[in-house]
Amino acid sequence: MVQTIDNPTVSPAAEQHFTWRGLTWHQFKAIQASFDDVPGVRLFYCQGVLEIVGINKPHEAFQSIIGLLLGIYFEVREIEFFPSGAYSQIVEGQVEYQADLSYCFGTDKDVPDLCVEVVITSGSPIKLQKYRLMGVPEVWFWEDGTLQLYRLQEQGYERIDSSELLPELDLSLLKRCILFASPLEALKEFRRGISSND
């Protein structure tokens, strides 16, 4: 029997989240500079809204296991991919953010095809807007033990039930494996599940 994480969002060291509206780009850059030597903190800016998020251990654990599982999927399915991790995406004067995971498929590009964000503290006012300004085609959010997928359309992001970039990916298998208490068992089960679908 595989043990899973009972409540994936409850942690004694809850992620800290602070939002400040009405800042200019130059004010944001000044605040950002003052955080250069502060570990475990990320700053996001989108059209006047600043978010400061403290990154905790559960956040990093979920980010890591999702990245490992997707890496297995790309390898088994022989999908050419280019990861850029938490690389800063910037539209000067408007937006700066770092997705937890980001990937280009086929060729390396300036704007990733897929961004994945682990959300421990919900309620972000710039959740999808920052990705829209960059033109990221597909965005996934891992929140409260579930994956929410969005595809960029002409009018904005639309919720989708399966990935348009990775249409053969079994999302129920992926979600189940993310919640395994043992990362090793998660990777083994995920690889078995992918192989049995061939």
Tab-separated table of C-alpha atoms in Angstrom, residues 5-6 16 27 30 48 75 79 107 116 126 132 160-161 173 178 188:
chain	number	residue	atom	x	y	z
A	5	ILE	CA	0.188	13.041	1.966
A	6	ASP	CA	-3.076	13.598	3.876
A	16	GLN	CA	4.119	34.051	3.992
A	27	GLN	CA	9.711	51.495	-6.898
A	30	ALA	CA	14.247	49.484	-5.582
A	48	GLY	CA	1.520	48.084	-10.264
A	75	GLU	CA	12.265	11.032	-21.358
A	79	ILE	CA	9.714	14.794	-25.995
A	107	THR	CA	13.114	24.324	-29.550
A	116	VAL	CA	3.978	25.382	-13.594
A	126	ILE	CA	-1.882	38.522	-10.444
A	132	ARG	CA	-0.877	36.612	-20.082
A	160	ILE	CA	-8.964	23.176	-19.580
A	161	ASP	CA	-9.346	19.566	-18.428
A	173	LEU	CA	-1.705	9.406	-12.553
A	178	ILE	CA	2.672	13.944	-6.645
A	188	LYS	CA	8.562	4.233	-9.811
